[in-house]
mmCIF file of N, CA and C in Angstrom:
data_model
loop_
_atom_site.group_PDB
_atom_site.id
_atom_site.type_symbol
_atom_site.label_atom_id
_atom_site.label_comp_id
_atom_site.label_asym_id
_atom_site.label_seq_id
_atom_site.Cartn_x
_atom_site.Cartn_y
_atom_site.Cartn_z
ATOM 1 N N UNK A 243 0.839 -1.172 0.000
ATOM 2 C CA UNK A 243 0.000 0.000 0.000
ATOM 3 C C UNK A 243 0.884 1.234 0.000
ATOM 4 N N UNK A 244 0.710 2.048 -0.683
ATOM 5 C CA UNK A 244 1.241 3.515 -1.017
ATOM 6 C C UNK A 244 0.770 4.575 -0.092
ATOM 7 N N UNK A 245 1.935 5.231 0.753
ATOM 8 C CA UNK A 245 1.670 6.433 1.557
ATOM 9 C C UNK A 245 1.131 7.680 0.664
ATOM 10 N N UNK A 246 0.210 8.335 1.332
ATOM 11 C CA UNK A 246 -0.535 9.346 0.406
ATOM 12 C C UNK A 246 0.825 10.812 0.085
ATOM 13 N N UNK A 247 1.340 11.200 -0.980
ATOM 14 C CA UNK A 247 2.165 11.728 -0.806
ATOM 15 C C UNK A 247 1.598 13.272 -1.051
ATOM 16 N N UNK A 248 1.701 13.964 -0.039
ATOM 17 C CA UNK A 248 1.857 15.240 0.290
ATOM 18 C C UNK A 248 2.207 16.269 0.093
ATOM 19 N N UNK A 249 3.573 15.374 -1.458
ATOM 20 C CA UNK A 249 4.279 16.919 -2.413
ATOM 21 C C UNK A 249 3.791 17.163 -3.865
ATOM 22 N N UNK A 250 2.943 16.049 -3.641
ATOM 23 C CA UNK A 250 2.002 16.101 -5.240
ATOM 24 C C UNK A 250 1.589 17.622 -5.799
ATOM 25 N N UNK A 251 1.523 17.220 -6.696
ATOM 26 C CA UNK A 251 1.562 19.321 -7.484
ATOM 27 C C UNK A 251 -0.258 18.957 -7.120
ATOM 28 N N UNK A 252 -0.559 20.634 -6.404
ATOM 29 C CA UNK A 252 -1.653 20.466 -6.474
ATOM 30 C C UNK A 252 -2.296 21.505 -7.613
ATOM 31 N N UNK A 253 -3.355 21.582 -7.988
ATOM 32 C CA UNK A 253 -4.041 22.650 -8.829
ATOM 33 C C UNK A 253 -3.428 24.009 -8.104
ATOM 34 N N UNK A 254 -3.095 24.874 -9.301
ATOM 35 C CA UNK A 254 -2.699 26.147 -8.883
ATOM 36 C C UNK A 254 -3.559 27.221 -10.023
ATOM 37 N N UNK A 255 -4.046 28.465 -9.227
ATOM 38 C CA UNK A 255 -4.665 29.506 -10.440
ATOM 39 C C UNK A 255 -3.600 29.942 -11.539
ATOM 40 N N UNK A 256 -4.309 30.580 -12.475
ATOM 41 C CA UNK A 256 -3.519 30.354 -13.448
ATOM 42 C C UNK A 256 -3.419 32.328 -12.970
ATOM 43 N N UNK A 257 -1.735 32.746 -13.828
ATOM 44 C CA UNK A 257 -1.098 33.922 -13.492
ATOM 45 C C UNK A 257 -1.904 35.490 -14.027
ATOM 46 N N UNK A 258 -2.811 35.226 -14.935
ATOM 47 C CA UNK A 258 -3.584 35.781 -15.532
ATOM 48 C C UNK A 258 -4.831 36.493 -14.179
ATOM 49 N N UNK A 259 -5.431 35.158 -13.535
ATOM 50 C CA UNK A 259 -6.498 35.439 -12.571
ATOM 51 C C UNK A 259 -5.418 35.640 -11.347
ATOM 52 N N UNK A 260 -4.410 35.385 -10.937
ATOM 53 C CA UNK A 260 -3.904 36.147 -9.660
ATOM 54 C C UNK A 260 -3.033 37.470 -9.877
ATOM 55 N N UNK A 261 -3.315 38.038 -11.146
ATOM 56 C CA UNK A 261 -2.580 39.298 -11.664
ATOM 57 C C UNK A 261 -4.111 40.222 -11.201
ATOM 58 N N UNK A 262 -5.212 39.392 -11.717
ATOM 59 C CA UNK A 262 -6.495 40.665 -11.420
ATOM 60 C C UNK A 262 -6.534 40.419 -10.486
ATOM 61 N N UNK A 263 -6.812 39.118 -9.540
ATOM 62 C CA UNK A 263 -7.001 39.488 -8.006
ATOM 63 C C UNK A 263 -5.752 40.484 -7.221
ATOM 64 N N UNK A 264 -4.689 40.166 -7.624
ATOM 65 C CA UNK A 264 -3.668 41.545 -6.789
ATOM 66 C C UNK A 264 -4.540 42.541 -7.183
ATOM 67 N N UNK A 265 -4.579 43.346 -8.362
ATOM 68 C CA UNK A 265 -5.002 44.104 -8.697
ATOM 69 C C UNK A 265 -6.408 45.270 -8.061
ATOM 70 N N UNK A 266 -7.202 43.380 -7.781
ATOM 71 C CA UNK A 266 -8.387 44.191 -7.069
ATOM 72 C C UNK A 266 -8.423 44.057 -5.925
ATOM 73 N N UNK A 267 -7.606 43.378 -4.985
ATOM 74 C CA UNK A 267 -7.159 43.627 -3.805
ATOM 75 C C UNK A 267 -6.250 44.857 -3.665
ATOM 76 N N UNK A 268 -5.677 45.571 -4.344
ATOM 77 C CA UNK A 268 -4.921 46.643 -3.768
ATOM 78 C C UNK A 268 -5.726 48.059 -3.981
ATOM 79 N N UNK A 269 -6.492 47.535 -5.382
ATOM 80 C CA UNK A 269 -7.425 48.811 -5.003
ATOM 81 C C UNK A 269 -8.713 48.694 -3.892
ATOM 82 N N UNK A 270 -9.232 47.687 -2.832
ATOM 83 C CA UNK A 270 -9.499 47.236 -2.015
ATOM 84 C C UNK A 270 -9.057 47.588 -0.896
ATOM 85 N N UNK A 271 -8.015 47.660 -0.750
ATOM 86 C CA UNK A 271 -6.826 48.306 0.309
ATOM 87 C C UNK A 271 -7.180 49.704 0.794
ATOM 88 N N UNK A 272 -6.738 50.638 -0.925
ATOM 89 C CA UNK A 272 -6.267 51.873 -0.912
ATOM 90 C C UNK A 272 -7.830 52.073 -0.970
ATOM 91 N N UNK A 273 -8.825 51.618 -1.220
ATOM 92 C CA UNK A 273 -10.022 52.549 -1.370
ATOM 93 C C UNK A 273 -10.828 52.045 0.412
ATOM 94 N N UNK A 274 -10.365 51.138 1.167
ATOM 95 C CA UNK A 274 -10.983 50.325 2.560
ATOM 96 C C UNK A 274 -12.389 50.381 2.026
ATOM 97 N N UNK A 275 -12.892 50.158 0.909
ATOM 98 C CA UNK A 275 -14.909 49.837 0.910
ATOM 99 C C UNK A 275 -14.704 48.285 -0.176
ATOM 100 N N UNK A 276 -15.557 47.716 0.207
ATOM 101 C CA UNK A 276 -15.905 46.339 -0.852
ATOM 102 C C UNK A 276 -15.986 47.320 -2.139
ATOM 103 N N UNK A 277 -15.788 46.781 -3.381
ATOM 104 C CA UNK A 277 -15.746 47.612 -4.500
ATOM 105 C C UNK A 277 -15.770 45.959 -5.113
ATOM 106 N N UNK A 278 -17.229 46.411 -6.512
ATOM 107 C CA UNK A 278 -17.758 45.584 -7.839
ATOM 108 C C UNK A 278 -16.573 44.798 -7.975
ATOM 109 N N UNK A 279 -15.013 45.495 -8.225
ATOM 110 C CA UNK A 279 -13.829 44.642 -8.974
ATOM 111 C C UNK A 279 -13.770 43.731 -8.085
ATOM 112 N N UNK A 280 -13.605 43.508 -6.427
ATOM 113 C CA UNK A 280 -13.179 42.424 -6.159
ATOM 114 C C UNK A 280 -14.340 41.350 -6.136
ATOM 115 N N UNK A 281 -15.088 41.949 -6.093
ATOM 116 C CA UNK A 281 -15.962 40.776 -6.065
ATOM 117 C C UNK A 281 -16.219 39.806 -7.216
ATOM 118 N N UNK A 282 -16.261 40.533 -8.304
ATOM 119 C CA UNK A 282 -16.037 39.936 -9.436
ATOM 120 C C UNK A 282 -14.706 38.907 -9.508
ATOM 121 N N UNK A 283 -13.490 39.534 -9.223
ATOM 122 C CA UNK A 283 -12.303 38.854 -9.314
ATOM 123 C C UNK A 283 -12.547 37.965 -8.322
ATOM 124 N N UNK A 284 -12.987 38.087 -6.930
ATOM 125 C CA UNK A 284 -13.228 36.626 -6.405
ATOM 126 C C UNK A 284 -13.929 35.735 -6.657
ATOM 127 N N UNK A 285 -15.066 36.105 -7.562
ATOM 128 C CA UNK A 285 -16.164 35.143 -8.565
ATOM 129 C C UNK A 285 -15.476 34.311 -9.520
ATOM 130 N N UNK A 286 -14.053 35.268 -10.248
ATOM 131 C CA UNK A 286 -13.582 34.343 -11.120
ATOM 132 C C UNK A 286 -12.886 33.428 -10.302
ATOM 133 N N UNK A 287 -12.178 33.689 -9.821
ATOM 134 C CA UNK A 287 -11.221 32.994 -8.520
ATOM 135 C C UNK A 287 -11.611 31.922 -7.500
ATOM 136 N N UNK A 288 -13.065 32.127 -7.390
ATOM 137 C CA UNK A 288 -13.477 30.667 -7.096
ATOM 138 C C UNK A 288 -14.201 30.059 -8.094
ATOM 139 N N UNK A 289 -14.583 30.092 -8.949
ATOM 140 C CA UNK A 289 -14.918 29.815 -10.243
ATOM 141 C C UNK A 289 -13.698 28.965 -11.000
ATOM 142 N N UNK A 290 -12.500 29.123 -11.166
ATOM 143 C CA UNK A 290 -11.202 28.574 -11.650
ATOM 144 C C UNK A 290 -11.041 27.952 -10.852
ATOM 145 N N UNK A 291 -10.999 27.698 -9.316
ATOM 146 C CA UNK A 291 -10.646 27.059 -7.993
ATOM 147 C C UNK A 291 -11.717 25.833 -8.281
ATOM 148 N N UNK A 292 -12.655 25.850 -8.067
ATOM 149 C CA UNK A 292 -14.028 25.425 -8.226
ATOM 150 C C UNK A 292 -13.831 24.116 -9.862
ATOM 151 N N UNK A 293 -13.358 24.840 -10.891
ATOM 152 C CA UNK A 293 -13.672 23.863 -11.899
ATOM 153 C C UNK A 293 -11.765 22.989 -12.106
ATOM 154 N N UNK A 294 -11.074 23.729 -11.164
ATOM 155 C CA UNK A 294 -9.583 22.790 -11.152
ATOM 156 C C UNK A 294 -9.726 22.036 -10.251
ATOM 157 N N UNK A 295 -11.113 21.904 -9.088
ATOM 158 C CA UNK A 295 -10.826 20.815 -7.905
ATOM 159 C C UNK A 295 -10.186 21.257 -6.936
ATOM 160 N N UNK A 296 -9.926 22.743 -7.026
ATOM 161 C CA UNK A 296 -8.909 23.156 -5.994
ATOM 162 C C UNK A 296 -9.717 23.056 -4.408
ATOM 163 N N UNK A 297 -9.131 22.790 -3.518
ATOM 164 C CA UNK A 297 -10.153 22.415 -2.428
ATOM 165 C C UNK A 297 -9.945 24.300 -1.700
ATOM 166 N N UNK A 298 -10.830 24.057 -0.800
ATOM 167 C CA UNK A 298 -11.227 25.637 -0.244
ATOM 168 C C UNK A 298 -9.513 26.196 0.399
ATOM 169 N N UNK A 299 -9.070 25.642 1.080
ATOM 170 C CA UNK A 299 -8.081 25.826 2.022
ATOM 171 C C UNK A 299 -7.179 26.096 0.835
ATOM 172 N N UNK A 300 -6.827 25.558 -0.077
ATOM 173 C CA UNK A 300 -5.442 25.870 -1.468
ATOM 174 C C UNK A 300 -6.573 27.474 -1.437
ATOM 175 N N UNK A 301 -7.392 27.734 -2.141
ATOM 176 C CA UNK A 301 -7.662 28.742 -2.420
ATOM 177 C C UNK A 301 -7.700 29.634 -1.748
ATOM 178 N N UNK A 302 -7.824 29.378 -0.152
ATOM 179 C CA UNK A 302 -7.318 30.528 0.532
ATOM 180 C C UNK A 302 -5.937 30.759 1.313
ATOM 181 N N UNK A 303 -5.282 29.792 0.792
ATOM 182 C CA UNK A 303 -3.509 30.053 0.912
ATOM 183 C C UNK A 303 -3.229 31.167 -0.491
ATOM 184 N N UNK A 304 -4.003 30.951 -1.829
ATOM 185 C CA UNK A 304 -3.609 31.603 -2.941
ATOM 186 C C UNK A 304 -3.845 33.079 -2.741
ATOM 187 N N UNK A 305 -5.238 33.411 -2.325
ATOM 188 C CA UNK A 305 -6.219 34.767 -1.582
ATOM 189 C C UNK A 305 -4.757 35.371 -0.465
ATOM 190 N N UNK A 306 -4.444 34.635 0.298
ATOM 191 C CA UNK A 306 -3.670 35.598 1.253
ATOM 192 C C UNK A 306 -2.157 35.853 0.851
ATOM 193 N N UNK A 307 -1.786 34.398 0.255
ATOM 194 C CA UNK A 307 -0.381 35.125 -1.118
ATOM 195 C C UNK A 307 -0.250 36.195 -1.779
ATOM 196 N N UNK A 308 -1.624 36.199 -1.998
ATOM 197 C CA UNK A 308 -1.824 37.507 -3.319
ATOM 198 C C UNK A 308 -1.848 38.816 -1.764
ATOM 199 N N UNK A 309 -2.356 38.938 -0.907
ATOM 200 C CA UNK A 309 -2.721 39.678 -0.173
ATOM 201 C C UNK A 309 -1.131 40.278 0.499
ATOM 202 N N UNK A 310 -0.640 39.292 1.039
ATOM 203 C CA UNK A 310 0.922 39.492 1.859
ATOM 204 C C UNK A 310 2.023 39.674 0.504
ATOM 205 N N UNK A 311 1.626 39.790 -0.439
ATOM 206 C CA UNK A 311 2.453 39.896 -1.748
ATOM 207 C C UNK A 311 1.846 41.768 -2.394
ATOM 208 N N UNK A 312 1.264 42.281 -1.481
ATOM 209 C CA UNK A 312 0.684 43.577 -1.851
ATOM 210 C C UNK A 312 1.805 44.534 -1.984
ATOM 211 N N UNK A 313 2.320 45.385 -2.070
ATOM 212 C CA UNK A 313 2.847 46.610 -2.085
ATOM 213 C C UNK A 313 2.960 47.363 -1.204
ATOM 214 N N UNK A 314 1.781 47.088 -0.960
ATOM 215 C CA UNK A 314 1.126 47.866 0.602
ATOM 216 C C UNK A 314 1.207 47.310 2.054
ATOM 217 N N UNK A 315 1.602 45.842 1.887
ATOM 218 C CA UNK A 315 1.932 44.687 2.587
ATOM 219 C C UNK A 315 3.351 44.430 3.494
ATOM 220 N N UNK A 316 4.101 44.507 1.822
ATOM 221 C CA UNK A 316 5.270 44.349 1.839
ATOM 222 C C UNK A 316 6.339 45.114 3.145
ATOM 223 N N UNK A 317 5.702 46.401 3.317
ATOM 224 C CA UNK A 317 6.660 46.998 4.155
ATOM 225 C C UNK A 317 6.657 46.633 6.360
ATOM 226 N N UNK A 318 5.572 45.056 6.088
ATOM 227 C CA UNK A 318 5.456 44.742 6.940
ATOM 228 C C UNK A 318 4.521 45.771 8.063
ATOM 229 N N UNK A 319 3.828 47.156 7.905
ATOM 230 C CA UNK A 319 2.600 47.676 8.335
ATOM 231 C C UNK A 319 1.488 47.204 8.493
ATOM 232 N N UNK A 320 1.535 46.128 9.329
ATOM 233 C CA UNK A 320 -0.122 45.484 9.144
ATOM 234 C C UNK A 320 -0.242 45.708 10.498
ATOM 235 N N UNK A 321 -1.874 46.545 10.406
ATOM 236 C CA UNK A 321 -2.246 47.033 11.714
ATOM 237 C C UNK A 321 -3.717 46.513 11.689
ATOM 238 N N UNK A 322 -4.990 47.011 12.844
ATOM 239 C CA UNK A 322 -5.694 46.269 13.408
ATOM 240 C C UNK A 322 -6.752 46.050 11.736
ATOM 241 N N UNK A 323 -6.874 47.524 11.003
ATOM 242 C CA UNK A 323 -7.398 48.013 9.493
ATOM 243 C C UNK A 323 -7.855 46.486 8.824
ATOM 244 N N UNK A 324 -5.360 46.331 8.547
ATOM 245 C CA UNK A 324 -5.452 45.240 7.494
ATOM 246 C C UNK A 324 -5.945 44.261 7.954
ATOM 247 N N UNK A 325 -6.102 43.855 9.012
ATOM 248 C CA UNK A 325 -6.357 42.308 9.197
ATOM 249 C C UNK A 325 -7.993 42.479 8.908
ATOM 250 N N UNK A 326 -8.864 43.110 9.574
ATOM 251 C CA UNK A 326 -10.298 43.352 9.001
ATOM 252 C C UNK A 326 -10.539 43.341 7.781
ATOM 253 N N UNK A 327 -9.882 44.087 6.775
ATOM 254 C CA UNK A 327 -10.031 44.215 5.374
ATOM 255 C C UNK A 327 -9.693 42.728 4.953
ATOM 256 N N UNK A 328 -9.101 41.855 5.171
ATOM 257 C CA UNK A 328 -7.905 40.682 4.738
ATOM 258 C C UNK A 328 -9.097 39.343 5.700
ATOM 259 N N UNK A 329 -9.858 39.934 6.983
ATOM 260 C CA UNK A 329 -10.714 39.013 6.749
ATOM 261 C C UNK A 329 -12.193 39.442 6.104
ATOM 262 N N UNK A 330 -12.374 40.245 5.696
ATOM 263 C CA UNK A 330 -13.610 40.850 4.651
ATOM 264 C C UNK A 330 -13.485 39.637 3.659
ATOM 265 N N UNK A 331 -12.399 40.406 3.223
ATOM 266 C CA UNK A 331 -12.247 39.583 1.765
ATOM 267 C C UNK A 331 -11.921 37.720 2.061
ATOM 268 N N UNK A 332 -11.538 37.279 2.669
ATOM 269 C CA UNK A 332 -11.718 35.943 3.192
ATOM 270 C C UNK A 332 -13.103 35.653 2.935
ATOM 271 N N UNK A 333 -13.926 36.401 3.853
ATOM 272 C CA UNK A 333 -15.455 35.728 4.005
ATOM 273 C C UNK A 333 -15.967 36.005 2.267
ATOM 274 N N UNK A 334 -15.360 37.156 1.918
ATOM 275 C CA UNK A 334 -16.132 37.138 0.216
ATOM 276 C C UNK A 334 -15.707 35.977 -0.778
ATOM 277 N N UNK A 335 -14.437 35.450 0.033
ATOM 278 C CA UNK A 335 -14.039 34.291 -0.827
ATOM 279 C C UNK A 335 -14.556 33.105 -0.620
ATOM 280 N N UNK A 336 -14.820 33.005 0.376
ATOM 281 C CA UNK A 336 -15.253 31.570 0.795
ATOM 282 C C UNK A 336 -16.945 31.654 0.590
ATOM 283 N N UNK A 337 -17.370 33.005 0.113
ATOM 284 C CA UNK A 337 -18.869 32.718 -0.091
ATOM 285 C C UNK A 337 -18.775 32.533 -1.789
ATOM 286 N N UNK A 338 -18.426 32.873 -2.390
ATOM 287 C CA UNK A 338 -18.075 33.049 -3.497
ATOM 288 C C UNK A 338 -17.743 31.156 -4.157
ATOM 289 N N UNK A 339 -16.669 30.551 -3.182
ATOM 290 C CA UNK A 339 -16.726 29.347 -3.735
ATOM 291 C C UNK A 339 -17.268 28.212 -3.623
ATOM 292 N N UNK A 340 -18.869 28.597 -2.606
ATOM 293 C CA UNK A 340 -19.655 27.611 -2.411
ATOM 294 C C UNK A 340 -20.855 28.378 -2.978
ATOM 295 N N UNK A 341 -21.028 29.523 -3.239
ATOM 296 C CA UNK A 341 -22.171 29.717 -3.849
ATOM 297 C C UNK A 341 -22.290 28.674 -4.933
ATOM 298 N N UNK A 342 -23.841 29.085 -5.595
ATOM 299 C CA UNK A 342 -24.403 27.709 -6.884
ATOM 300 C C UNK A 342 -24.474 26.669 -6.843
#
């Protein structure tokens, strides 16, 4: 019997849909209100997650990559704001990939 191996490539989004989700996460950031773009970009984003099999938890390791990979991130400033905004968008993701 074969141990389940653990380094298997799993489904990953493709660079195209985590170029718009940065995108609409940073204007997300800089504007602090839910705004049409991300929601949309998290529609596609669990939508691609959703038809690769990606299970919920990969997709929200990809969501907070893209998030701690911000600009705005980067300089290590994360105060009580970001983490609220960073779980906003969590809950929009995880509704997003069980909706339908």
């Amino acid at each position: 019997m074969r141990a389940h191996d653990s380094h298997a490539a799993r489904p990953q989004l493709d660079a195209a849909t985590l170029e718009q989700l940065s995108s609409s996460l940073e204007a997300y950031l800089e504007g602090a209100s839910e705004s049409d773009a991300l929601r949309i970009a998290l529609r596609h984003v669990a939508e691609e997650a959703r038809a690769k099999h990606m299970h919920a938890e990969d997709l929200l390791i990809a969501l907070k990559d893209c998030w701690y990979g911000l600009t705005a991130m980067r300089g290590g400033t994360e105060g009580e704001e970001h983490q609220r905004l960073l779980q906003r968008a969590v809950t929009l993701c995880i509704r997003e990939y069980y909706s339908t």
